Amino acid sequence: IFEDKNNAKQIKPVNCNLARVYVMYCFGLTKKKRYDEAHNSIERARELNPVDPEVYIQYAELAKLQKNTEELKMSAEMLLKCAVSKSQVGQAYFNYSFYYSELKQFDKALALLQMSKIFRESDLYETELEYITECMGLGHEPKMYTTNELMNILIAENIQPGPSASVVHLANQIAGELESDLDLKNAKYF
């Protein structure tokens, strides 16, 4: 995602996952309602590892609390680009749903909520569905979108449908190499 074509940046190894340290620090600061400091911490985590899905999960939680829709959208988009699990893909769509709810575009919020359920189960799904249904003024559970309707909404909103092709390609490539080396356990994982 962030390939440096000119190899101008030197990459230096770090003995710990420093980005994860800043994510945890952001989490703690968020719990203490020290949002400006939390924001600085999550920005530092993003600088250290701009393709860590956990960075964007925490970024979205902070954006929700601060009602910052632009950062919420950015974090959902980036999470979807670098997600490495079905759960993370589902979380990205859930965050998009929350984003559209904040914009009061409940038809899109419903579609993205439905997309999130395809990839993960969440205790918050029913709560969010009730909220959207109530905001839409429906006295009943709304009609679910068809696959074609969901794809049309994703395309119209310029939202990536499913996991990143780059991530899937890389996972398949690593799996193939591990299979060649007869490391079947890790090959299956990838």
Coordinates of C-alpha atoms in Angstrom, one line a residue:
I1 CA 0.0 0.0 0.0
F2 CA 2.8 2.4 0.9
E3 CA 5.6 1.0 -1.4
D4 CA 8.5 3.5 -1.7
K5 CA 9.3 3.3 -5.5
N6 CA 12.7 5.1 -5.0
N7 CA 13.7 3.2 -1.8
A8 CA 14.5 6.6 -0.4
K9 CA 13.5 5.7 3.2
Q10 CA 15.8 3.6 5.2
I11 CA 14.0 0.9 7.2
K12 CA 15.3 0.2 10.7
P13 CA 14.4 -2.8 12.8
V14 CA 12.8 -2.2 16.2
N15 CA 12.9 -4.8 18.9
C16 CA 9.2 -4.4 19.8
N17 CA 6.0 -3.4 18.0
L18 CA 6.3 0.3 18.8
A19 CA 3.2 1.1 16.9
R20 CA 1.2 -1.3 19.1
V21 CA 2.6 0.5 22.2
Y22 CA 1.2 3.7 20.9
V23 CA -2.2 2.0 20.1
M24 CA -2.4 0.8 23.7
Y25 CA -1.4 4.2 25.0
C26 CA -4.1 5.8 22.8
F27 CA -6.6 3.3 24.2
G28 CA -5.7 4.2 27.8
L29 CA -5.8 8.0 27.1
T30 CA -9.2 7.5 25.4
K31 CA -10.6 5.7 28.5
K32 CA -9.4 8.7 30.6
K33 CA -11.2 11.1 28.1
R34 CA -7.8 12.7 27.2
Y35 CA -8.8 12.8 23.5
D36 CA -6.2 15.3 22.2
E37 CA -3.4 13.2 23.6
A38 CA -5.0 10.0 22.4
H39 CA -5.2 11.5 18.9
N40 CA -1.5 12.4 19.0
S41 CA -0.7 8.8 20.1
I42 CA -2.7 7.1 17.4
E43 CA -1.2 9.5 14.8
R44 CA 2.3 8.4 16.0
A45 CA 1.2 4.7 15.7
R46 CA 0.1 5.4 12.2
E47 CA 3.4 7.0 11.3
L48 CA 5.3 4.0 12.7
N49 CA 3.1 1.3 10.9
P50 CA 0.7 2.7 8.4
V51 CA -0.6 -0.8 7.5
D52 CA -1.4 -2.1 10.9
P53 CA -5.2 -2.8 11.0
E54 CA -5.3 -2.4 14.8
V55 CA -4.2 1.2 14.4
Y56 CA -7.2 2.0 12.3
I57 CA -9.6 0.1 14.6
Q58 CA -8.5 2.2 17.5
Y59 CA -8.4 5.3 15.3
A60 CA -12.1 4.7 14.4
E61 CA -13.1 4.3 18.1
L62 CA -11.5 7.6 18.9
A63 CA -13.1 9.3 15.9
K64 CA -16.5 8.0 17.0
L65 CA -16.1 9.5 20.5
Q66 CA -15.0 12.8 19.0
K67 CA -17.7 12.7 16.4
N68 CA -15.1 13.3 13.7
T69 CA -16.7 11.9 10.6
E70 CA -13.8 12.6 8.3
E71 CA -11.4 10.7 10.4
L72 CA -13.9 7.9 10.9
K73 CA -14.3 7.6 7.1
M74 CA -10.5 7.6 6.6
S75 CA -10.0 4.9 9.3
A76 CA -12.7 2.7 7.8
E77 CA -11.1 3.1 4.3
M78 CA -7.6 2.3 5.6
L79 CA -8.8 -0.6 7.7
L80 CA -10.4 -2.1 4.6
K81 CA -7.2 -1.6 2.6
C82 CA -5.0 -3.4 5.1
A83 CA -7.3 -5.9 6.8
V84 CA -5.9 -9.3 7.1
S85 CA -8.8 -11.1 8.7
K86 CA -12.6 -11.5 7.9
S87 CA -13.3 -9.9 11.3
Q88 CA -11.2 -6.8 10.4
V89 CA -13.0 -6.5 7.0
G90 CA -16.3 -6.7 8.9
Q91 CA -15.2 -4.1 11.4
A92 CA -14.3 -1.7 8.5
Y93 CA -17.8 -2.1 7.0
F94 CA -19.3 -1.6 10.5
N95 CA -17.3 1.6 10.9
Y96 CA -18.6 2.8 7.5
S97 CA -22.1 2.0 8.7
F98 CA -21.5 4.2 11.7
Y99 CA -20.1 6.9 9.5
Y100 CA -23.3 7.0 7.3
S101 CA -25.5 6.9 10.4
E102 CA -23.7 10.1 11.6
L103 CA -24.4 11.7 8.2
K104 CA -28.0 10.6 8.6
Q105 CA -27.8 8.6 5.3
F106 CA -29.5 5.6 6.9
D107 CA -30.1 3.7 3.6
K108 CA -26.3 3.5 3.1
A109 CA -25.7 2.9 6.8
L110 CA -28.1 -0.1 6.6
A111 CA -26.2 -1.5 3.5
L112 CA -22.8 -1.2 5.1
L113 CA -24.2 -2.8 8.3
Q114 CA -25.4 -5.7 6.2
M115 CA -21.9 -5.9 4.6
S116 CA -20.3 -6.0 8.0
K117 CA -22.5 -9.0 9.0
I118 CA -21.2 -11.0 5.9
F119 CA -17.7 -10.9 7.4
R120 CA -18.2 -11.0 11.1
E121 CA -20.7 -11.6 13.9
S122 CA -21.0 -8.7 16.3
D123 CA -23.0 -8.1 19.5
L124 CA -23.5 -4.6 18.3
Y125 CA -25.2 -5.6 15.0
E126 CA -28.7 -5.9 16.5
T127 CA -28.4 -2.6 18.4
E128 CA -27.2 -0.7 15.4
L129 CA -29.9 -2.3 13.2
E130 CA -32.6 -1.2 15.7
Y131 CA -31.1 2.4 15.7
I132 CA -31.1 2.6 12.0
T133 CA -34.6 1.1 11.7
E134 CA -35.9 3.7 14.3
C135 CA -34.1 6.6 12.5
M136 CA -35.7 5.5 9.2
G137 CA -39.1 5.6 10.8
L138 CA -39.8 2.0 10.1
G139 CA -42.0 0.0 12.5
H140 CA -40.5 -3.2 11.3
E141 CA -37.1 -4.6 10.4
P142 CA -36.0 -3.2 7.1
K143 CA -35.7 -5.1 3.9
M144 CA -32.3 -6.4 3.3
Y145 CA -30.4 -5.5 0.2
T146 CA -29.6 -8.0 -2.6
T147 CA -26.0 -8.7 -3.6
N148 CA -26.4 -6.5 -6.7
E149 CA -27.8 -3.7 -4.6
L150 CA -25.0 -3.9 -2.2
M151 CA -22.4 -3.9 -5.0
N152 CA -24.1 -0.9 -6.6
I153 CA -23.9 1.1 -3.3
L154 CA -20.3 0.1 -2.7
I155 CA -19.4 1.2 -6.3
A156 CA -21.4 4.5 -6.0
E157 CA -19.7 5.3 -2.7
N158 CA -16.2 4.2 -3.9
I159 CA -15.9 1.6 -1.2
Q160 CA -13.8 -1.4 -1.8
P161 CA -15.9 -4.6 -2.1
G162 CA -14.4 -7.2 0.1
P163 CA -10.8 -7.6 1.3
S164 CA -7.9 -5.9 -0.5
A165 CA -6.7 -7.7 -3.6
S166 CA -3.1 -6.8 -2.6
V167 CA -3.5 -8.4 0.8
V168 CA -5.2 -11.5 -0.6
H169 CA -2.5 -11.8 -3.3
L170 CA 0.3 -11.5 -0.8
A171 CA -1.3 -14.1 1.5
N172 CA -1.7 -16.6 -1.4
Q173 CA 1.9 -16.0 -2.4
I174 CA 3.2 -16.6 1.1
A175 CA 1.0 -19.7 1.4
G176 CA 2.5 -21.1 -1.8
E177 CA 6.0 -20.5 -0.6
L178 CA 5.3 -22.2 2.7
E179 CA 3.6 -25.1 1.0
S180 CA 6.7 -25.6 -1.2
D181 CA 8.8 -25.6 2.0
L182 CA 6.4 -28.2 3.4
D183 CA 5.4 -25.9 6.2
L184 CA 1.8 -26.9 5.9
K185 CA 0.5 -25.5 9.2
N186 CA 1.6 -21.9 8.3
A187 CA 0.6 -22.4 4.6
K188 CA -2.9 -23.2 5.8
Y189 CA -2.9 -20.2 8.1
F190 CA -2.0 -17.9 5.2

